[in-house]
PDB file of C-alpha atoms in Angstrom:
ATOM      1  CA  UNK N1287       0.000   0.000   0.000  1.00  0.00           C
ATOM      2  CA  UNK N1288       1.389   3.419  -1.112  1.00  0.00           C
ATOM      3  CA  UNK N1289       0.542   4.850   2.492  1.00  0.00           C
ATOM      4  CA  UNK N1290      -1.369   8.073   3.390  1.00  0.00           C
ATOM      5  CA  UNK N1291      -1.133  10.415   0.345  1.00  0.00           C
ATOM      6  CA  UNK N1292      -1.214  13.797   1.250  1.00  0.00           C
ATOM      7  CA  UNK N1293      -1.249  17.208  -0.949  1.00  0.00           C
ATOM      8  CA  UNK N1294       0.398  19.345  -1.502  1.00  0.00           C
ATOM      9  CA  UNK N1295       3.221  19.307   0.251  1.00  0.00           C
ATOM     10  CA  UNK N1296       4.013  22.789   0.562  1.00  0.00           C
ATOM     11  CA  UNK N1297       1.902  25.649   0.262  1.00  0.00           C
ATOM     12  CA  UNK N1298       2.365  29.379   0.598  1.00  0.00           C
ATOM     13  CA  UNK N1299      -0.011  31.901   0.126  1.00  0.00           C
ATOM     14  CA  UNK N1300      -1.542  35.488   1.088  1.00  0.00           C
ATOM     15  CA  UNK N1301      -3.603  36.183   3.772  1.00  0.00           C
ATOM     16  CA  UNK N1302      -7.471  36.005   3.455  1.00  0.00           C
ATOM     17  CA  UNK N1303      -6.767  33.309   0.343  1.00  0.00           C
ATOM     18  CA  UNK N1304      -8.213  29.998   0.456  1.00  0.00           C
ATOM     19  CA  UNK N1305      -6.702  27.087   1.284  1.00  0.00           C
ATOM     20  CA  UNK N1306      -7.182  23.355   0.415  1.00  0.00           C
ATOM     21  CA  UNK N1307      -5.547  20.630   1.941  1.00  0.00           C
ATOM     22  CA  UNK N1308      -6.043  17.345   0.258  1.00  0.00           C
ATOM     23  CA  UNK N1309      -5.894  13.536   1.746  1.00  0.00           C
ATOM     24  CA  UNK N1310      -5.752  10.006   0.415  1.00  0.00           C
ATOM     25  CA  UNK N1311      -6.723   7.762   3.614  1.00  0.00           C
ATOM     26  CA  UNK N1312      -4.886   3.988   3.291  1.00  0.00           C
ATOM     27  CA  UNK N1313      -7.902   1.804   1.382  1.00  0.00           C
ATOM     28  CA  UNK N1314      -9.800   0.088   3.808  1.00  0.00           C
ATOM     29  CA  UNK N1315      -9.241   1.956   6.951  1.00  0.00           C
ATOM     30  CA  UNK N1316     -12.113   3.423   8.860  1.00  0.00           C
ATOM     31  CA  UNK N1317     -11.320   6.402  10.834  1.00  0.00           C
ATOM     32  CA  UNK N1318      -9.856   9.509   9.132  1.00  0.00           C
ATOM     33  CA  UNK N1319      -8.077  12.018  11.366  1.00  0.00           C
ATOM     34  CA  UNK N1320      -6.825  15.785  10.890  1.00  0.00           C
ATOM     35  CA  UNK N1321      -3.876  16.921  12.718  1.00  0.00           C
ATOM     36  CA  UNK N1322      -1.921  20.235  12.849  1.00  0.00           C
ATOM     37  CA  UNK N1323       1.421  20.160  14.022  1.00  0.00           C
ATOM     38  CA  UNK N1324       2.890  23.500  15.876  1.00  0.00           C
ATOM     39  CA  UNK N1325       6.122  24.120  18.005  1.00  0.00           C
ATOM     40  CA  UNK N1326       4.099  25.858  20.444  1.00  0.00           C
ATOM     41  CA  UNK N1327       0.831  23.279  20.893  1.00  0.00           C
ATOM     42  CA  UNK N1328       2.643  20.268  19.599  1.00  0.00           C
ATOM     43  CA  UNK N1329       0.131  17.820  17.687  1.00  0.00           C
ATOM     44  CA  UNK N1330      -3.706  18.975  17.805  1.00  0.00           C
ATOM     45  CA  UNK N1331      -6.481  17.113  16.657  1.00  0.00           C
ATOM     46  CA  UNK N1332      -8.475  18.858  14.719  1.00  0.00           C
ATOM     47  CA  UNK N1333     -11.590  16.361  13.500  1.00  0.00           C
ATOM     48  CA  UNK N1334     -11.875  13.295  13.135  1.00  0.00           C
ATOM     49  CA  UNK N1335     -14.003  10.540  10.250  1.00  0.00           C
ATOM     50  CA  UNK N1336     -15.421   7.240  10.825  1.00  0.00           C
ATOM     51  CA  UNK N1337     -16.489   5.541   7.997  1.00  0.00           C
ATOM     52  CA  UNK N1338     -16.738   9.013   6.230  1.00  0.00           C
ATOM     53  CA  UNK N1339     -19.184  10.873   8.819  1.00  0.00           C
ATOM     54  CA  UNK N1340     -17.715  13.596  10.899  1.00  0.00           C
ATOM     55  CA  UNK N1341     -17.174  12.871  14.454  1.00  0.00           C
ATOM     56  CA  UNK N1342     -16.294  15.243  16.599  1.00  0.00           C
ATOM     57  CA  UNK N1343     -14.708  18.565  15.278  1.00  0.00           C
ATOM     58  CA  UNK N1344     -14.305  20.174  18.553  1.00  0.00           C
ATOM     59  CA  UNK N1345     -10.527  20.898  17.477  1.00  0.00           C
ATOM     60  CA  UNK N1346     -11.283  23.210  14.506  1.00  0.00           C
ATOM     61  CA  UNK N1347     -10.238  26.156  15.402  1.00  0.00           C
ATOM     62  CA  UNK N1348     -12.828  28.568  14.007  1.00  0.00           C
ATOM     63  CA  UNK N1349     -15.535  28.349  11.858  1.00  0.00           C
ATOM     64  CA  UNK N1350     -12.673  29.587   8.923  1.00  0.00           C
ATOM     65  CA  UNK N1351     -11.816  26.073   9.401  1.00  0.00           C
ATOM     66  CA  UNK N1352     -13.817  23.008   7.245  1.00  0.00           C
ATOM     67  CA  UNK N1353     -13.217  19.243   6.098  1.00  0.00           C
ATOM     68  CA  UNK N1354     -15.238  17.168   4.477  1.00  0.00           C
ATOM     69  CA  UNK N1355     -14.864  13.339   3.344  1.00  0.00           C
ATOM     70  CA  UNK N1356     -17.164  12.652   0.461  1.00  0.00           C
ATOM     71  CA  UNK N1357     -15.719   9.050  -0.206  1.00  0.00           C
ATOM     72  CA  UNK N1358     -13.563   6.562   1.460  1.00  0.00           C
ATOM     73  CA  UNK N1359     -10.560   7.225   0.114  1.00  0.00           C
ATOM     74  CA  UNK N1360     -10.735  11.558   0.304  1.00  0.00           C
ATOM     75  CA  UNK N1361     -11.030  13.903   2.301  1.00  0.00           C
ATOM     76  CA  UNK N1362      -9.721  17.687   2.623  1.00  0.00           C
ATOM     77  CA  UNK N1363      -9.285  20.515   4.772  1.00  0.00           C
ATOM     78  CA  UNK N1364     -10.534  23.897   4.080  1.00  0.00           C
ATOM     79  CA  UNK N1365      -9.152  27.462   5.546  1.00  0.00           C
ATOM     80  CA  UNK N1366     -11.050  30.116   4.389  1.00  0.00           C
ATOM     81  CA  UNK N1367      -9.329  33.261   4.860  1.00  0.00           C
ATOM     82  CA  UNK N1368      -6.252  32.170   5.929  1.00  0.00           C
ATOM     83  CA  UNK N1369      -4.431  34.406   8.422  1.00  0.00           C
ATOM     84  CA  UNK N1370      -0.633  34.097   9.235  1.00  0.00           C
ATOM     85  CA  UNK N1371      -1.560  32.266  12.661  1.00  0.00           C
ATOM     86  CA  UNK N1372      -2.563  29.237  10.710  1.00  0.00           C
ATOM     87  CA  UNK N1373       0.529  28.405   9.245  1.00  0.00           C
ATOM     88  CA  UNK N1374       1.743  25.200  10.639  1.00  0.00           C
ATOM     89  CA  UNK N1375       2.302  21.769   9.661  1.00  0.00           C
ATOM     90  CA  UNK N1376      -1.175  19.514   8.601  1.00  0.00           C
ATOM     91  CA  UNK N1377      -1.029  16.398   9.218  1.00  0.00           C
ATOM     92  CA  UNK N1378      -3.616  13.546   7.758  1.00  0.00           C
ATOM     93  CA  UNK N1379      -3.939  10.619   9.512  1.00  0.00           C
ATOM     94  CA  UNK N1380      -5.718   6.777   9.220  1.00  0.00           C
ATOM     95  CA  UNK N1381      -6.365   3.902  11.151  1.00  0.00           C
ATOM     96  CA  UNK N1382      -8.348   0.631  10.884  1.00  0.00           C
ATOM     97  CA  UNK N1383      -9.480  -0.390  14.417  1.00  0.00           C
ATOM     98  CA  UNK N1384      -9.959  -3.554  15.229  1.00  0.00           C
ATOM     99  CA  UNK N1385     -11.193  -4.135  19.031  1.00  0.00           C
ATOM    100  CA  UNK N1386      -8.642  -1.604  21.010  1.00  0.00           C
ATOM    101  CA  UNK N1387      -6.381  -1.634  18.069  1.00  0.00           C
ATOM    102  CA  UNK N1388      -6.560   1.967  16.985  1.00  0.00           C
ATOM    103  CA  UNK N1389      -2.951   2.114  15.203  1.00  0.00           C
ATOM    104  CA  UNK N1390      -2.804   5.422  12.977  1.00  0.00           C
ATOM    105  CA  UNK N1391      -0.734   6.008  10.251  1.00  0.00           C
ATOM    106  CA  UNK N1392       0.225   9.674   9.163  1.00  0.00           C
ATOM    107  CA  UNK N1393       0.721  11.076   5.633  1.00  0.00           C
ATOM    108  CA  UNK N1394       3.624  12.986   4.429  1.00  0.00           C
ATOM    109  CA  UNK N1395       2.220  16.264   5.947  1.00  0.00           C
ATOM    110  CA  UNK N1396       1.839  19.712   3.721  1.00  0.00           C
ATOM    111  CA  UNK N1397       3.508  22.358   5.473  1.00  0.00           C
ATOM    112  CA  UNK N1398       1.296  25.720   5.291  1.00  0.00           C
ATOM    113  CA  UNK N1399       2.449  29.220   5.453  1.00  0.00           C
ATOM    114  CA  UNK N1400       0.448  32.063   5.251  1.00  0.00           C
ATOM    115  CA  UNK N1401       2.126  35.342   4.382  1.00  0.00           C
TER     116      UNK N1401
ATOM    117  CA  UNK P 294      -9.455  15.836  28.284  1.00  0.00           C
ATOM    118  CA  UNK P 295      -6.763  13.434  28.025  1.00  0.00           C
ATOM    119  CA  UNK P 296      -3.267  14.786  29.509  1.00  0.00           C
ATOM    120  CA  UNK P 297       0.016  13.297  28.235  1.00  0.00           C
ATOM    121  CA  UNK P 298       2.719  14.376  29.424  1.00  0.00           C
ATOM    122  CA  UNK P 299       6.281  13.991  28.570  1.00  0.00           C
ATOM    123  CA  UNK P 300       9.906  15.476  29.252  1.00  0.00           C
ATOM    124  CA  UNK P 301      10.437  17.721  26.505  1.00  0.00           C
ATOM    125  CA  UNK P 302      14.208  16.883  26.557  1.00  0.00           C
ATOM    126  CA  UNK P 303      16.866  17.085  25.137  1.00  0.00           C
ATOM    127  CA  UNK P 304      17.443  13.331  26.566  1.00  0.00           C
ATOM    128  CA  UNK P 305      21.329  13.133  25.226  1.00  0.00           C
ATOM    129  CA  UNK P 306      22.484   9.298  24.878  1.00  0.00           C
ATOM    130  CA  UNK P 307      25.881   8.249  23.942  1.00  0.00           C
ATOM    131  CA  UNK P 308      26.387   5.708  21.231  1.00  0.00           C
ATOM    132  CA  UNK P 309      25.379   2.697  22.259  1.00  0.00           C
ATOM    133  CA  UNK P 310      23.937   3.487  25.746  1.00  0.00           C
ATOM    134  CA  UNK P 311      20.496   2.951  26.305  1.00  0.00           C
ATOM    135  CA  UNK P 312      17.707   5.485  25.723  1.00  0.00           C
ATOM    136  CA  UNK P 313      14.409   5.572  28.423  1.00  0.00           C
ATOM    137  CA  UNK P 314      11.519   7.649  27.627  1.00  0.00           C
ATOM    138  CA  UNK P 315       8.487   8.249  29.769  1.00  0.00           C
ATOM    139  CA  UNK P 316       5.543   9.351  29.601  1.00  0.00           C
ATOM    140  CA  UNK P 317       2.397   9.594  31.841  1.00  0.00           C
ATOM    141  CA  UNK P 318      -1.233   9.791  31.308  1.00  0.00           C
ATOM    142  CA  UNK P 319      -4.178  10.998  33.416  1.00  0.00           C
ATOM    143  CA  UNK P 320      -7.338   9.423  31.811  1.00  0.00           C
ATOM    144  CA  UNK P 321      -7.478   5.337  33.782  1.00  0.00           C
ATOM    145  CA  UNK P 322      -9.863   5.006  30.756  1.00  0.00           C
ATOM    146  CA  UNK P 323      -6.816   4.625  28.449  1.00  0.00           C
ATOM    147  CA  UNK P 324      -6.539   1.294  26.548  1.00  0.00           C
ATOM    148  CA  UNK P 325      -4.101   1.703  23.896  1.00  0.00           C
ATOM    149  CA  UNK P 326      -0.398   3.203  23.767  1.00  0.00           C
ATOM    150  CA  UNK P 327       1.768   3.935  21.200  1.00  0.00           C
ATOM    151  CA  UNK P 328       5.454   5.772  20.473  1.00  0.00           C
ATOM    152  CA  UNK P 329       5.751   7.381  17.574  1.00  0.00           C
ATOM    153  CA  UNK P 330       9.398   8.082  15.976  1.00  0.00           C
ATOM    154  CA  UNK P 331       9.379  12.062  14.076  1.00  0.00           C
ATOM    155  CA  UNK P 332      12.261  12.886  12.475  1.00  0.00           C
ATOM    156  CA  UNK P 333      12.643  16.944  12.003  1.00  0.00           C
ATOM    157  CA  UNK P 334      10.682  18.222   9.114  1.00  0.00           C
ATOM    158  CA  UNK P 335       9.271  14.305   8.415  1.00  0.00           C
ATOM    159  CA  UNK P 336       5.567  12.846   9.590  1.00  0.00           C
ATOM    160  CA  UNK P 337       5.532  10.587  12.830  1.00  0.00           C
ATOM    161  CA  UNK P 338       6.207   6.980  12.143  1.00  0.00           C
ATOM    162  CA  UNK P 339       4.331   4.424  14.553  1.00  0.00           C
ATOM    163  CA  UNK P 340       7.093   2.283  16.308  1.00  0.00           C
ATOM    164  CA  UNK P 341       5.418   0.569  19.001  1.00  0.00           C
ATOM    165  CA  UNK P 342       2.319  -0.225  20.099  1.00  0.00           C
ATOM    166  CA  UNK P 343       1.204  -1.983  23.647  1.00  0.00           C
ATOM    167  CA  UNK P 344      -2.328  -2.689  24.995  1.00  0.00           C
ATOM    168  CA  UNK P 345      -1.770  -4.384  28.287  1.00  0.00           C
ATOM    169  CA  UNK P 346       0.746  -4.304  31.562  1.00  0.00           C
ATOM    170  CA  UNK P 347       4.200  -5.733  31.426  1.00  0.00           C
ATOM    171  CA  UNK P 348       6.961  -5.491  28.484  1.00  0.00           C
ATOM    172  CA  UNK P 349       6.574  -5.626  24.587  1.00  0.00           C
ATOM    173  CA  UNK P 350      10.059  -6.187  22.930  1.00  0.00           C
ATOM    174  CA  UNK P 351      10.581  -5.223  18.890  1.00  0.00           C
ATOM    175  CA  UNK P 352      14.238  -5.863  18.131  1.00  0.00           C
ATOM    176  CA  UNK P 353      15.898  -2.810  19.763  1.00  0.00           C
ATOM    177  CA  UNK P 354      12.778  -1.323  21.297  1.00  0.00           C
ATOM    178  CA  UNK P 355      10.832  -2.274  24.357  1.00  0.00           C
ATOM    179  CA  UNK P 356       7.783  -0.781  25.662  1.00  0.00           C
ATOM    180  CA  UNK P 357       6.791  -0.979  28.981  1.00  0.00           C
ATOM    181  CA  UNK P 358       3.134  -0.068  30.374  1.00  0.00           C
ATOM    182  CA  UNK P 359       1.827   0.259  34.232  1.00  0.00           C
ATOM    183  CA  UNK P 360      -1.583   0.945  34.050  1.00  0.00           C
ATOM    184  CA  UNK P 361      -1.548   1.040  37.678  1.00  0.00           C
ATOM    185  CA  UNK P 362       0.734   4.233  37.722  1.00  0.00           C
ATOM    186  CA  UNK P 363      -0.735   5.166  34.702  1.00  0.00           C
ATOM    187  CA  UNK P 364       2.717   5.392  32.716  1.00  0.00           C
ATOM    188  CA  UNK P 365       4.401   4.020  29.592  1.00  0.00           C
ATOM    189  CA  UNK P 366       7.662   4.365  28.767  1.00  0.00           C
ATOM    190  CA  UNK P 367      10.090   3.103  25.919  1.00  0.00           C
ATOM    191  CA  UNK P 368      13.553   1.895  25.878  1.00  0.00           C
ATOM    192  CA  UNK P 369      16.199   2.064  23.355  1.00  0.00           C
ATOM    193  CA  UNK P 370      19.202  -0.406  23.434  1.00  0.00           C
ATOM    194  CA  UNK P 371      21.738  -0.108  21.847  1.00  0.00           C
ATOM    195  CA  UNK P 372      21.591   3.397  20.802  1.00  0.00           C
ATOM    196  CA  UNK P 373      22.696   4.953  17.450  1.00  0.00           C
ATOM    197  CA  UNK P 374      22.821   8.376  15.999  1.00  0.00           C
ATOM    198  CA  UNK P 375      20.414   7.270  13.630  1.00  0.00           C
ATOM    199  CA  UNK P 376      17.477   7.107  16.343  1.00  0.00           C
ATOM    200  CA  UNK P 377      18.144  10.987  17.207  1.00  0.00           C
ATOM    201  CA  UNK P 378      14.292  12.037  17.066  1.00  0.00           C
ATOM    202  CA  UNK P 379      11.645  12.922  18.686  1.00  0.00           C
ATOM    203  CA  UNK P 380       9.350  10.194  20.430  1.00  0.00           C
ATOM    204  CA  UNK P 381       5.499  11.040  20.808  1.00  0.00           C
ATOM    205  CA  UNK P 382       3.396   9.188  23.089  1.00  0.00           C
ATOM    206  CA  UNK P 383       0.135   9.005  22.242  1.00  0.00           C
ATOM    207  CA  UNK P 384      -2.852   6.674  23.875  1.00  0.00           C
ATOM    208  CA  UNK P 385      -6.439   6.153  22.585  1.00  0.00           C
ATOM    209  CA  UNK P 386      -9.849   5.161  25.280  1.00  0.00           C
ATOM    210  CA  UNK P 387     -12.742   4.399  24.400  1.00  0.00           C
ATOM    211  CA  UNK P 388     -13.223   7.030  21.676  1.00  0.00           C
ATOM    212  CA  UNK P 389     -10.362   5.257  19.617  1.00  0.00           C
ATOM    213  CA  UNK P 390      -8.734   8.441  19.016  1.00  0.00           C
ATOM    214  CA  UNK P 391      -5.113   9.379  19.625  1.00  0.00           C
ATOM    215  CA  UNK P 392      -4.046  11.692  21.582  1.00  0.00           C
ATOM    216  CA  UNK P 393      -0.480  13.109  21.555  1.00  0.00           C
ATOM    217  CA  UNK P 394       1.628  13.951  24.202  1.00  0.00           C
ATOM    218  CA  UNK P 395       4.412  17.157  23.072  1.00  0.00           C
ATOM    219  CA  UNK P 396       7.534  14.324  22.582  1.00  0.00           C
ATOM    220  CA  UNK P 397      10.938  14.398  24.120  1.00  0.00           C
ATOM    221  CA  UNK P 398      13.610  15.056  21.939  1.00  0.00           C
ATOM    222  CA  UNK P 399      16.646  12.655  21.530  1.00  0.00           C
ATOM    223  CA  UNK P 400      20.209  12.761  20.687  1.00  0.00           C
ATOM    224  CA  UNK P 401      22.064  10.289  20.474  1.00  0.00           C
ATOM    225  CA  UNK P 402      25.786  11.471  20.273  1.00  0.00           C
ATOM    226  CA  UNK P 403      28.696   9.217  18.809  1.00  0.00           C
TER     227      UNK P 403
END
């Protein structure tokens, strides 16, 4: 399996632009996370899939922030504006639990800077 | 809210020594622990998993869980240069959804 396929990898852009994050879970896993990676909160969860329905997305940060998984195998993340305190590292994540087996694997990351 | 906490570190090794992370938890609830290897500027890597009390062993790597005392903790024999990382800890409950502790930062000097 190729892994979690995230894009892009890198992205810079101007505040109040829109941003889209993209993610390729591993086929067959059920749970579909979003993480964002900072030096000053560590890793944050921001919402989290099972089985494509939206779980709990107490971790967005404002209502700027979005995702959405329309099929098993993608999802993205939305930031609409950005603003310069977003920029961090985003981090898509998958696991296939079976009983308290809840192993995740992470993607490749896109690191996000807003200017 | 699930705490995990860990020693941000630097933990400095020398070659060969052996490496001991720790981490604790707060939430009793917690059923599954991991350690996660993340190499600067690269995604973490899952390295070891462990679901119930006592040792798990994986070549070089051992994890060792107290539930009781509510702490995990991983040790690195052996120690190279090329295992200079940082280690997350993360657990999952009930929810099935891992949480992260801030990871300790290794060095492992030659």
């Amino acid at each position: 399996d190729a892994g979690v396929i995230q894009s892009p990898r890198h992205e810079v852009t101007e505040m109040g632009q829109e941003v889209t994050l993209r993610c390729k879970p591993i086929s067959g896993h059920d749970y579909l996370f979003w993480y964002r990676q900072t030096m000053m909160r560590g890793l944050e969860l921001l919402i989290y899939f099972n089985n494509n329905v939206p779980i709990d997305d107490s971790g967005m940060p404002e209502d700027r922030f979005s995702a959405k998984m329309p099929n098993a195998s993608f999802s993205t993340l939305k930031i609409q504006p950005s603003e310069p305190r977003d920029s961090a590292v985003y981090f898509c994540a998958s696991s296939f639990r079976t009983g308290i087996n809840t192993e995740a694997f992470f993607g490749q990351g896109t690191r996000l800077t807003v200017v | 809210q699930k705490e995990v906490e860990q020693n941000s570190g630097p933990l400095s090794v020398p070659e060969g020594a052996i490496a001991s992370l720790n981490c604790t938890y707060s939430d009793r609830g917690s059923q599954s622990f991991f350690w996660y290897r993340q190499y600067s500027g690269k995604s973490p890597e899952l390295i070891m998993s462990i679901y119930s009390n006592g040792d798990k062993e994986d070549g070089r790597f051992t994890a060792q869980l107290n539930k009781a005392s509510q702490y995990v903790s991983l040790l690195i024999r052996d120690s190279q240069p090329s295992d200079s990382a940082t280690y997350l800890c993360a657990l999952s409950g009930g929810s099935y959804i891992p949480t992260f502790g801030r990871g300790t930062s290794l060095i492992v000097h030659p």
